[in-house]
mmCIF file of C-alpha atoms and ligand atoms in Angstrom:
data_model
loop_
_atom_site.group_PDB
_atom_site.id
_atom_site.type_symbol
_atom_site.label_atom_id
_atom_site.label_comp_id
_atom_site.label_asym_id
_atom_site.label_seq_id
_atom_site.Cartn_x
_atom_site.Cartn_y
_atom_site.Cartn_z
ATOM 1 C CA MET M 1 -0.017 -0.021 -0.079
ATOM 2 C CA MET M 2 1.251 3.464 -0.817
ATOM 3 C CA SER M 3 2.722 5.132 2.305
ATOM 4 C CA ALA M 4 0.998 8.749 2.066
ATOM 5 C CA PRO M 5 -2.185 8.505 0.186
ATOM 6 C CA LEU M 6 -3.850 11.873 -1.019
ATOM 7 C CA ILE M 7 -7.246 11.900 0.337
ATOM 8 C CA LEU M 8 -10.289 14.102 -0.393
ATOM 9 C CA GLY M 9 -12.741 14.287 2.579
ATOM 10 C CA ILE M 10 -16.213 15.506 2.535
ATOM 11 C CA GLU M 11 -18.330 16.415 5.380
ATOM 12 C CA SER M 12 -21.965 17.402 5.351
ATOM 13 C CA SER M 13 -23.724 15.702 8.476
ATOM 14 C CA CYS M 14 -25.070 18.956 10.019
ATOM 15 C CA ASP M 15 -24.831 22.668 9.007
ATOM 16 C CA GLU M 16 -21.158 22.828 7.788
ATOM 17 C CA THR M 17 -20.163 21.863 4.333
ATOM 18 C CA GLY M 18 -16.527 20.658 4.841
ATOM 19 C CA VAL M 19 -13.969 19.639 2.138
ATOM 20 C CA GLY M 20 -10.496 18.721 3.379
ATOM 21 C CA ILE M 21 -7.571 17.286 1.580
ATOM 22 C CA VAL M 22 -4.717 15.363 3.280
ATOM 23 C CA ARG M 23 -1.713 13.708 2.338
ATOM 24 C CA GLY M 24 -1.272 10.858 4.884
ATOM 25 C CA HIS M 25 -1.020 12.764 8.208
ATOM 26 C CA GLU M 26 -0.393 16.130 6.491
ATOM 27 C CA LEU M 27 -3.180 18.744 6.209
ATOM 28 C CA LEU M 28 -3.089 20.382 2.699
ATOM 29 C CA ALA M 29 -6.557 22.105 2.568
ATOM 30 C CA ASN M 30 -9.782 22.521 4.974
ATOM 31 C CA GLU M 31 -12.385 24.574 3.551
ATOM 32 C CA VAL M 32 -15.685 25.013 5.304
ATOM 33 C CA ALA M 33 -18.916 26.779 4.340
ATOM 34 C CA SER M 34 -21.468 27.114 7.214
ATOM 35 C CA SER M 35 -25.246 27.655 6.986
ATOM 36 C CA VAL M 36 -25.352 28.543 10.580
ATOM 37 C CA ASP M 37 -26.418 32.158 9.957
ATOM 38 C CA GLU M 38 -29.634 30.735 8.152
ATOM 39 C CA HIS M 39 -30.550 28.738 11.290
ATOM 40 C CA VAL M 40 -30.009 31.364 14.126
ATOM 41 C CA ARG M 41 -33.556 32.829 13.821
ATOM 42 C CA PHE M 42 -34.896 29.278 14.506
ATOM 43 C CA GLY M 43 -32.676 28.762 17.518
ATOM 44 C CA GLY M 44 -31.413 25.445 16.046
ATOM 45 C CA VAL M 45 -30.525 23.599 12.761
ATOM 46 C CA VAL M 46 -33.280 23.257 10.451
ATOM 47 C CA PRO M 47 -32.712 20.063 8.430
ATOM 48 C CA GLU M 48 -34.251 21.084 5.116
ATOM 49 C CA ILE M 49 -32.391 24.467 5.252
ATOM 50 C CA ALA M 50 -29.218 22.582 5.977
ATOM 51 C CA SER M 51 -29.571 20.128 3.060
ATOM 52 C CA ARG M 52 -30.216 22.949 0.588
ATOM 53 C CA ALA M 53 -27.291 24.936 1.724
ATOM 54 C CA HIS M 54 -25.040 21.774 1.268
ATOM 55 C CA VAL M 55 -26.261 21.373 -2.331
ATOM 56 C CA GLU M 56 -25.318 25.018 -2.984
ATOM 57 C CA ALA M 57 -21.939 25.062 -1.164
ATOM 58 C CA LEU M 58 -20.448 21.645 -2.056
ATOM 59 C CA GLY M 59 -19.194 22.520 -5.576
ATOM 60 C CA PRO M 60 -17.644 25.965 -4.678
ATOM 61 C CA THR M 61 -16.118 24.547 -1.396
ATOM 62 C CA LEU M 62 -14.708 21.433 -3.414
ATOM 63 C CA ARG M 63 -13.033 23.904 -5.878
ATOM 64 C CA ARG M 64 -11.669 26.066 -3.050
ATOM 65 C CA ALA M 65 -10.110 23.070 -1.284
ATOM 66 C CA LEU M 66 -8.521 21.847 -4.572
ATOM 67 C CA ALA M 67 -7.029 25.223 -5.262
ATOM 68 C CA ALA M 68 -5.783 25.655 -1.679
ATOM 69 C CA ALA M 69 -4.076 22.335 -1.666
ATOM 70 C CA ASP M 70 -2.845 23.043 -5.285
ATOM 71 C CA VAL M 71 -3.925 19.593 -6.461
ATOM 72 C CA ASP M 72 -5.962 18.218 -9.411
ATOM 73 C CA LEU M 73 -9.018 15.909 -8.852
ATOM 74 C CA SER M 74 -7.076 13.316 -11.062
ATOM 75 C CA GLN M 75 -4.228 13.206 -8.298
ATOM 76 C CA ILE M 76 -6.598 11.981 -5.574
ATOM 77 C CA ASP M 77 -6.096 8.391 -4.324
ATOM 78 C CA ALA M 78 -9.343 7.852 -2.530
ATOM 79 C CA ILE M 79 -12.514 9.808 -1.535
ATOM 80 C CA ALA M 80 -13.670 9.740 2.219
ATOM 81 C CA VAL M 81 -17.130 10.964 3.045
ATOM 82 C CA THR M 82 -19.182 11.164 6.315
ATOM 83 C CA ALA M 83 -21.667 8.236 6.226
ATOM 84 C CA GLY M 84 -23.155 8.979 9.599
ATOM 85 C CA PRO M 85 -24.332 9.842 12.187
ATOM 86 C CA GLY M 86 -26.171 13.000 11.299
ATOM 87 C CA LEU M 87 -29.241 14.606 9.602
ATOM 88 C CA MET M 88 -30.371 12.188 6.822
ATOM 89 C CA GLY M 89 -30.967 14.684 4.177
ATOM 90 C CA ALA M 90 -27.668 16.485 4.899
ATOM 91 C CA LEU M 91 -25.671 13.400 4.765
ATOM 92 C CA VAL M 92 -27.142 12.255 1.559
ATOM 93 C CA VAL M 93 -25.860 15.408 -0.229
ATOM 94 C CA GLY M 94 -22.295 14.820 0.728
ATOM 95 C CA LEU M 95 -22.501 10.958 0.105
ATOM 96 C CA SER M 96 -24.097 11.398 -3.346
ATOM 97 C CA ALA M 97 -21.296 13.912 -4.291
ATOM 98 C CA ALA M 98 -18.564 11.468 -3.054
ATOM 99 C CA LYS M 99 -20.129 8.622 -4.829
ATOM 100 C CA ALA M 100 -20.150 10.479 -8.002
ATOM 101 C CA LEU M 101 -16.549 11.631 -7.664
ATOM 102 C CA ALA M 102 -15.401 8.119 -6.848
ATOM 103 C CA PHE M 103 -17.295 6.611 -9.898
ATOM 104 C CA ALA M 104 -16.180 9.365 -12.197
ATOM 105 C CA LEU M 105 -12.357 9.235 -11.113
ATOM 106 C CA ASN M 106 -12.608 5.318 -10.569
ATOM 107 C CA LYS M 107 -11.163 5.908 -7.084
ATOM 108 C CA PRO M 108 -12.050 4.085 -3.906
ATOM 109 C CA LEU M 109 -14.820 5.421 -1.677
ATOM 110 C CA TYR M 110 -14.716 5.235 2.207
ATOM 111 C CA GLY M 111 -17.827 5.974 4.126
ATOM 112 C CA VAL M 112 -16.619 7.307 7.418
ATOM 113 C CA ASN M 113 -18.129 7.758 10.905
ATOM 114 C CA HIS M 114 -18.325 11.542 11.583
ATOM 115 C CA LEU M 115 -17.579 10.996 15.353
ATOM 116 C CA ILE M 116 -14.293 9.123 14.518
ATOM 117 C CA GLY M 117 -13.299 12.045 12.386
ATOM 118 C CA HIS M 118 -13.754 14.183 15.621
ATOM 119 C CA VAL M 119 -11.453 11.787 17.707
ATOM 120 C CA GLY M 120 -8.903 11.432 15.020
ATOM 121 C CA VAL M 121 -8.432 14.966 13.786
ATOM 122 C CA ASP M 122 -5.705 15.656 16.299
ATOM 123 C CA ILE M 123 -3.451 13.369 14.190
ATOM 124 C CA LEU M 124 -3.134 16.237 11.674
ATOM 125 C CA ASP M 125 -1.769 18.429 14.544
ATOM 126 C CA HIS M 126 0.241 16.057 16.588
ATOM 127 C CA GLY M 127 0.764 12.816 14.730
ATOM 128 C CA PRO M 128 -0.360 9.239 15.134
ATOM 129 C CA LEU M 129 -2.163 8.205 18.202
ATOM 130 C CA PRO M 130 -0.421 5.750 20.434
ATOM 131 C CA SER M 131 -2.193 2.482 21.050
ATOM 132 C CA PRO M 132 -4.199 2.363 23.256
ATOM 133 C CA THR M 133 -5.561 6.007 23.484
ATOM 134 C CA MET M 134 -8.491 7.161 25.666
ATOM 135 C CA ALA M 135 -10.632 9.525 23.772
ATOM 136 C CA LEU M 136 -12.963 12.180 25.222
ATOM 137 C CA LEU M 137 -15.522 12.979 22.500
ATOM 138 C CA VAL M 138 -17.777 15.959 23.150
ATOM 139 C CA SER M 139 -19.867 17.162 20.351
ATOM 140 C CA GLY M 140 -23.251 18.536 19.885
ATOM 141 C CA GLY M 141 -25.094 15.075 19.767
ATOM 142 C CA HIS M 142 -22.552 12.980 21.613
ATOM 143 C CA THR M 143 -20.477 12.710 24.700
ATOM 144 C CA ASN M 144 -18.394 9.644 25.059
ATOM 145 C CA LEU M 145 -15.134 8.164 26.447
ATOM 146 C CA LEU M 146 -13.632 5.716 24.003
ATOM 147 C CA ARG M 147 -10.820 3.219 24.030
ATOM 148 C CA VAL M 148 -9.077 3.609 20.785
ATOM 149 C CA GLY M 149 -7.032 0.550 20.051
ATOM 150 C CA ASN M 150 -6.587 1.439 16.383
ATOM 151 C CA ILE M 151 -8.341 4.544 14.889
ATOM 152 C CA ALA M 152 -9.126 2.723 11.744
ATOM 153 C CA THR M 153 -10.315 -0.547 13.063
ATOM 154 C CA GLN M 154 -10.830 -0.871 16.809
ATOM 155 C CA ILE M 155 -12.934 1.481 18.940
ATOM 156 C CA ASP M 156 -14.373 0.494 22.140
ATOM 157 C CA GLU M 157 -16.961 2.469 24.144
ATOM 158 C CA ILE M 158 -16.071 3.001 27.870
ATOM 159 C CA GLY M 159 -18.763 5.590 28.616
ATOM 160 C CA THR M 160 -21.605 7.706 27.181
ATOM 161 C CA THR M 161 -24.119 10.282 28.155
ATOM 162 C CA ILE M 162 -27.473 8.819 29.451
ATOM 163 C CA ASP M 163 -29.267 11.884 28.498
ATOM 164 C CA ASP M 164 -28.015 15.270 26.920
ATOM 165 C CA ALA M 165 -24.742 15.619 25.182
ATOM 166 C CA ALA M 166 -22.329 18.383 26.439
ATOM 167 C CA GLY M 167 -22.810 20.531 23.394
ATOM 168 C CA GLU M 168 -26.578 20.148 23.735
ATOM 169 C CA ALA M 169 -26.421 21.225 27.117
ATOM 170 C CA TYR M 170 -24.446 24.314 26.082
ATOM 171 C CA ASP M 171 -27.084 25.137 23.556
ATOM 172 C CA LYS M 172 -30.133 24.707 25.772
ATOM 173 C CA VAL M 173 -28.634 26.644 28.563
ATOM 174 C CA ALA M 174 -27.834 29.330 26.105
ATOM 175 C CA ARG M 175 -31.367 29.413 24.655
ATOM 176 C CA LEU M 176 -32.800 29.703 28.172
ATOM 177 C CA LEU M 177 -30.457 32.584 28.976
ATOM 178 C CA GLY M 178 -31.712 34.288 25.868
ATOM 179 C CA LEU M 179 -28.323 33.936 24.139
ATOM 180 C CA ALA M 180 -27.658 33.107 20.376
ATOM 181 C CA TYR M 181 -27.367 29.767 18.741
ATOM 182 C CA PRO M 182 -24.979 27.920 18.886
ATOM 183 C CA GLY M 183 -24.477 28.448 22.615
ATOM 184 C CA GLY M 184 -21.124 27.014 23.038
ATOM 185 C CA PRO M 185 -18.941 29.810 21.734
ATOM 186 C CA VAL M 186 -21.189 32.433 23.343
ATOM 187 C CA ILE M 187 -21.311 31.101 26.803
ATOM 188 C CA ASP M 188 -17.368 30.306 26.547
ATOM 189 C CA ARG M 189 -16.832 33.949 25.944
ATOM 190 C CA LEU M 190 -19.320 35.350 28.561
ATOM 191 C CA ALA M 191 -17.782 32.860 31.202
ATOM 192 C CA GLY M 192 -14.577 34.565 30.691
ATOM 193 C CA GLU M 193 -16.185 37.726 32.348
ATOM 194 C CA GLY M 194 -17.977 35.775 35.164
ATOM 195 C CA ASN M 195 -17.136 33.999 38.480
ATOM 196 C CA PRO M 196 -17.069 30.136 38.129
ATOM 197 C CA ARG M 197 -17.655 29.785 41.866
ATOM 198 C CA ALA M 198 -20.603 32.181 41.939
ATOM 199 C CA ILE M 199 -23.249 29.418 41.856
ATOM 200 C CA SER M 200 -22.664 25.694 42.724
ATOM 201 C CA PHE M 201 -24.400 23.747 39.913
ATOM 202 C CA PRO M 202 -24.495 19.864 40.154
ATOM 203 C CA ARG M 203 -22.036 17.452 38.711
ATOM 204 C CA GLY M 204 -24.025 14.711 37.088
ATOM 205 C CA LEU M 205 -23.356 11.036 37.988
ATOM 206 C CA THR M 206 -20.692 11.865 40.622
ATOM 207 C CA ALA M 207 -22.531 10.825 43.795
ATOM 208 C CA ARG M 208 -21.286 7.565 45.339
ATOM 209 C CA HIS M 209 -24.410 5.566 44.448
ATOM 210 C CA ASP M 210 -24.270 6.697 40.873
ATOM 211 C CA LEU M 211 -20.585 5.862 40.566
ATOM 212 C CA GLU M 212 -21.370 2.218 41.203
ATOM 213 C CA ARG M 213 -23.298 2.046 37.894
ATOM 214 C CA HIS M 214 -22.286 5.029 35.957
ATOM 215 C CA ARG M 215 -18.663 5.671 36.835
ATOM 216 C CA PHE M 216 -17.675 6.499 33.298
ATOM 217 C CA ASN M 217 -21.106 7.743 32.024
ATOM 218 C CA TYR M 218 -22.200 11.367 31.906
ATOM 219 C CA SER M 219 -25.554 13.138 32.577
ATOM 220 C CA PHE M 220 -26.238 16.866 31.706
ATOM 221 C CA SER M 221 -29.945 17.202 31.760
ATOM 222 C CA GLY M 222 -29.998 17.674 35.575
ATOM 223 C CA LEU M 223 -27.547 20.511 35.310
ATOM 224 C CA LYS M 224 -29.740 22.169 32.472
ATOM 225 C CA THR M 225 -32.584 21.992 34.803
ATOM 226 C CA ALA M 226 -30.705 23.301 37.670
ATOM 227 C CA VAL M 227 -29.704 26.316 35.637
ATOM 228 C CA ALA M 228 -33.226 26.692 34.641
ATOM 229 C CA ARG M 229 -34.603 26.629 38.207
ATOM 230 C CA TRP M 230 -31.808 29.070 39.293
ATOM 231 C CA VAL M 231 -32.868 31.663 36.643
ATOM 232 C CA GLU M 232 -36.575 31.275 37.445
ATOM 233 C CA ILE M 233 -36.257 31.683 41.160
ATOM 234 C CA SER M 234 -33.914 34.687 40.892
ATOM 235 C CA ARG M 235 -36.449 36.196 38.389
ATOM 236 C CA ARG M 236 -39.183 35.427 40.740
ATOM 237 C CA ASP M 237 -37.443 36.968 43.704
ATOM 238 C CA GLY M 238 -36.436 39.881 41.742
ATOM 239 C CA VAL M 239 -32.628 39.213 42.186
ATOM 240 C CA GLU M 240 -30.596 40.572 39.426
ATOM 241 C CA ILE M 241 -29.051 37.912 37.282
ATOM 242 C CA SER M 242 -25.447 38.202 36.232
ATOM 243 C CA ILE M 243 -25.287 36.150 32.978
ATOM 244 C CA PRO M 244 -21.556 35.803 33.006
ATOM 245 C CA ASP M 245 -21.614 34.335 36.371
ATOM 246 C CA VAL M 246 -24.317 31.848 35.242
ATOM 247 C CA ALA M 247 -22.247 31.059 32.279
ATOM 248 C CA ALA M 248 -18.977 30.578 34.123
ATOM 249 C CA SER M 249 -20.549 28.429 36.905
ATOM 250 C CA PHE M 250 -22.363 26.327 34.375
ATOM 251 C CA GLN M 251 -19.204 26.047 32.263
ATOM 252 C CA GLU M 252 -17.163 25.019 35.401
ATOM 253 C CA ALA M 253 -19.798 22.130 36.243
ATOM 254 C CA VAL M 254 -19.415 20.826 32.581
ATOM 255 C CA ALA M 255 -15.685 20.930 32.449
ATOM 256 C CA ASP M 256 -15.282 19.632 36.014
ATOM 257 C CA VAL M 257 -17.284 16.546 35.333
ATOM 258 C CA LEU M 258 -15.933 15.983 31.832
ATOM 259 C CA THR M 259 -12.387 16.039 32.902
ATOM 260 C CA SER M 260 -12.666 14.083 36.230
ATOM 261 C CA LYS M 261 -14.363 11.123 34.579
ATOM 262 C CA ALA M 262 -11.832 11.204 31.644
ATOM 263 C CA ILE M 263 -8.877 11.170 33.922
ATOM 264 C CA ASP M 264 -10.476 8.403 36.081
ATOM 265 C CA ALA M 265 -11.077 6.323 32.904
ATOM 266 C CA CYS M 266 -7.583 6.812 31.808
ATOM 267 C CA GLN M 267 -6.162 5.566 35.237
ATOM 268 C CA PHE M 268 -8.644 2.703 35.603
ATOM 269 C CA HIS M 269 -7.912 1.372 32.117
ATOM 270 C CA GLY M 270 -4.088 2.032 32.407
ATOM 271 C CA ILE M 271 -4.027 4.454 29.363
ATOM 272 C CA ASP M 272 -1.664 7.188 29.635
ATOM 273 C CA THR M 273 -2.616 9.263 26.449
ATOM 274 C CA LEU M 274 -6.006 11.213 26.340
ATOM 275 C CA VAL M 275 -7.251 12.713 23.124
ATOM 276 C CA LEU M 276 -9.944 15.339 22.823
ATOM 277 C CA GLY M 277 -12.337 15.920 20.084
ATOM 278 C CA GLY M 278 -15.677 17.329 19.060
ATOM 279 C CA GLY M 279 -17.144 20.776 18.842
ATOM 280 C CA VAL M 280 -17.030 21.404 22.729
ATOM 281 C CA ALA M 281 -13.301 20.488 22.508
ATOM 282 C CA ALA M 282 -12.961 24.141 21.402
ATOM 283 C CA ASN M 283 -14.002 25.218 24.907
ATOM 284 C CA SER M 284 -11.353 27.248 26.598
ATOM 285 C CA ARG M 285 -12.092 26.074 30.178
ATOM 286 C CA LEU M 286 -12.443 22.414 29.199
ATOM 287 C CA ARG M 287 -8.968 22.734 27.316
ATOM 288 C CA GLY M 288 -7.424 24.513 30.246
ATOM 289 C CA LEU M 289 -8.609 22.241 33.136
ATOM 290 C CA LEU M 290 -7.937 19.045 31.122
ATOM 291 C CA ALA M 291 -4.257 20.194 30.768
ATOM 292 C CA GLU M 292 -4.029 20.958 34.368
ATOM 293 C CA ARG M 293 -5.407 17.626 35.570
ATOM 294 C CA CYS M 294 -3.704 15.414 32.984
ATOM 295 C CA ASP M 295 -0.463 17.093 34.124
ATOM 296 C CA GLN M 296 -1.357 16.172 37.640
ATOM 297 C CA GLY M 297 -2.199 12.727 36.721
ATOM 298 C CA GLY M 298 0.862 11.992 34.492
ATOM 299 C CA ILE M 299 -1.396 11.773 31.392
ATOM 300 C CA THR M 300 -0.335 13.048 28.061
ATOM 301 C CA LEU M 301 -2.968 15.286 26.612
ATOM 302 C CA ARG M 302 -3.663 15.670 22.972
ATOM 303 C CA ARG M 303 -5.810 18.768 21.960
ATOM 304 C CA PRO M 304 -6.379 19.534 18.248
ATOM 305 C CA ARG M 305 -6.213 23.279 17.470
ATOM 306 C CA PRO M 306 -9.966 24.924 18.095
ATOM 307 C CA ALA M 307 -10.328 25.388 14.358
ATOM 308 C CA LEU M 308 -10.246 21.759 13.771
ATOM 309 C CA CYS M 309 -12.536 20.823 16.563
ATOM 310 C CA THR M 310 -15.865 21.853 14.971
ATOM 311 C CA ASP M 311 -17.150 19.936 11.842
ATOM 312 C CA ASN M 312 -14.856 19.977 8.854
ATOM 313 C CA GLY M 313 -13.888 17.867 5.758
ATOM 314 C CA ALA M 314 -10.083 17.294 7.016
ATOM 315 C CA MET M 315 -11.234 15.110 9.935
ATOM 316 C CA ILE M 316 -12.915 12.823 7.412
ATOM 317 C CA ALA M 317 -10.053 12.836 5.085
ATOM 318 C CA VAL M 318 -7.544 11.834 7.664
ATOM 319 C CA ILE M 319 -9.606 8.829 8.746
ATOM 320 C CA GLY M 320 -9.851 7.890 5.044
ATOM 321 C CA ALA M 321 -5.909 8.129 5.042
ATOM 322 C CA GLU M 322 -5.917 5.996 8.132
ATOM 323 C CA LEU M 323 -8.297 3.437 6.559
ATOM 324 C CA VAL M 324 -6.199 3.288 3.393
ATOM 325 C CA MET M 325 -2.980 2.843 5.338
ATOM 326 C CA ALA M 326 -4.447 0.201 7.392
ATOM 327 C CA GLY M 327 -5.486 -1.802 4.398
ATOM 328 C CA VAL M 328 -9.254 -1.622 5.091
ATOM 329 C CA ALA M 329 -11.417 -2.415 2.243
ATOM 330 C CA PRO M 330 -13.274 0.385 0.635
ATOM 331 C CA SER M 331 -17.067 0.840 0.858
ATOM 332 C CA SER M 332 -19.407 -0.162 -1.844
ATOM 333 C CA LEU M 333 -20.719 2.406 -4.186
ATOM 334 C CA ASP M 334 -24.209 1.486 -3.106
ATOM 335 C CA ILE M 335 -23.904 2.374 0.718
ATOM 336 C CA SER M 336 -26.621 4.286 2.381
ATOM 337 C CA ALA M 337 -26.247 7.113 4.919
ATOM 338 C CA ASP M 338 -26.771 6.002 8.442
ATOM 339 C CA SER M 339 -28.132 8.801 10.633
ATOM 340 C CA GLY M 340 -27.483 6.579 13.796
ATOM 341 C CA MET M 341 -24.263 5.018 12.629
ATOM 342 C CA PRO M 342 -22.797 3.340 15.886
ATOM 343 C CA ILE M 343 -19.817 4.912 17.422
ATOM 344 C CA THR M 344 -17.773 1.731 17.284
ATOM 345 C CA GLN M 345 -18.036 1.503 13.520
ATOM 346 C CA VAL M 346 -15.227 3.452 11.949
ATOM 347 C CA SER M 347 -16.380 2.953 8.265
ATOM 348 C CA MET M 348 -18.976 1.090 6.146
HETATM 349 O O1 KG4 Y 401 -18.878 18.615 16.943
HETATM 350 P P1 KG4 Y 401 -19.790 19.571 16.471
HETATM 351 O O2 KG4 Y 401 -19.347 20.572 15.456
HETATM 352 O O3 KG4 Y 401 -21.118 19.163 15.869
HETATM 353 C C1 KG4 Y 401 -21.528 17.808 16.240
HETATM 354 O O4 KG4 Y 401 -21.029 16.799 15.740
HETATM 355 O O5 KG4 Y 401 -22.544 17.725 16.834
HETATM 356 O O6 KG4 Y 401 -20.339 20.332 17.889
HETATM 357 C C2 KG4 Y 401 -21.275 21.390 17.843
HETATM 358 C C3 KG4 Y 401 -21.256 21.680 19.268
HETATM 359 C C4 KG4 Y 401 -22.463 22.715 19.514
HETATM 360 O O7 KG4 Y 401 -23.325 22.209 20.549
HETATM 361 C C5 KG4 Y 401 -21.760 24.076 19.933
HETATM 362 O O8 KG4 Y 401 -22.402 24.770 20.979
HETATM 363 C C6 KG4 Y 401 -20.513 23.369 20.673
HETATM 364 O O9 KG4 Y 401 -20.161 22.318 19.794
HETATM 365 N N1 KG4 Y 401 -19.256 24.316 20.682
HETATM 366 C C7 KG4 Y 401 -18.837 24.703 21.832
HETATM 367 C C8 KG4 Y 401 -17.703 25.648 21.554
HETATM 368 N N2 KG4 Y 401 -17.816 25.799 20.295
HETATM 369 C C9 KG4 Y 401 -18.641 24.860 19.804
HETATM 370 N N3 KG4 Y 401 -19.261 24.401 23.223
HETATM 371 C C10 KG4 Y 401 -18.423 24.948 24.264
HETATM 372 N N4 KG4 Y 401 -17.555 25.849 24.027
HETATM 373 C C11 KG4 Y 401 -17.092 26.260 22.791
HETATM 374 N N5 KG4 Y 401 -16.178 27.058 22.460
HETATM 375 ZN ZN1 ZN Y 402 -19.395 16.988 14.702
#
């Protein structure tokens, strides 16, 4: 097998149209067109709007990526594309384009798991992941601890959220505070001006009786409810609410529980490298606290640069490169998108 394949990666699972190009572990281009502005007034992603935006953005984004990487389509060794999980109509746009390219160019197609893209994108910044690596995946729809034996072939789930995902909690809390969508970046910014110890919000599944069954699982719906109750009671009592304090205290609760369980999982499983991934991995407090606690625990932390944390095509391309280099068979041209693709399935 060639040592450093040139891979085109296409991502269209939600509201970002991403096209990335990598040569092995080297990032050559990462172009993203977002339809987020079209969803703001609805307070969340509207699937039909997202799908139409992908149709419009895909061609231009592909051309920009090829120009940025200074490569020609004919030079591409394989096409990688997000096959799931995500919004069905949105996934189908990227997958159809990828199939058409693979067919026209007569190159192999790899249907890739979006979530594994988030986990593996740090390879572009800091090289191959040691085996095993623990992954903390924190996105808008998922929160997981994963044992990565091999990013192309072997992923085991150590923990998951039993209700909301971390990003979902950010978006819901932002909405109840009257802040813009998506909530993560807004709360992150406001939290910088607030006091993280102003309000003591709950840390889900950390009580002793919960730890017996849910040591490595997360829960954020109680936290969201606690913030809602706190805001409601303050308003009722005519107490002035400091949004930065609420944001900082909420963020502290999220970062605290995400990091403490991730470190515990590393130590319990005897794994000394932790990789962070997903949109919430861009969060400044999570990145800072994780660095502090990994340092104390003797764990090597791998954090992709914030720009690679949110949805993009490069993360799909690098998984494509890993699959090619591991000798995994390509996907058939008749695969379907799987909006509920299981997290342990790297490719189709
Ligand atoms: O991974 P992602 O781009 O999409 C999914 O695969 O779901 O993650 C999007 C999520 C949103 O919930 C957004 O609010 C959150 O990532 N997010 C952040 C930050 N930037 C994005 N959450 C906290 N702090 C941030 N700086
Ligand atoms: Zn994502």
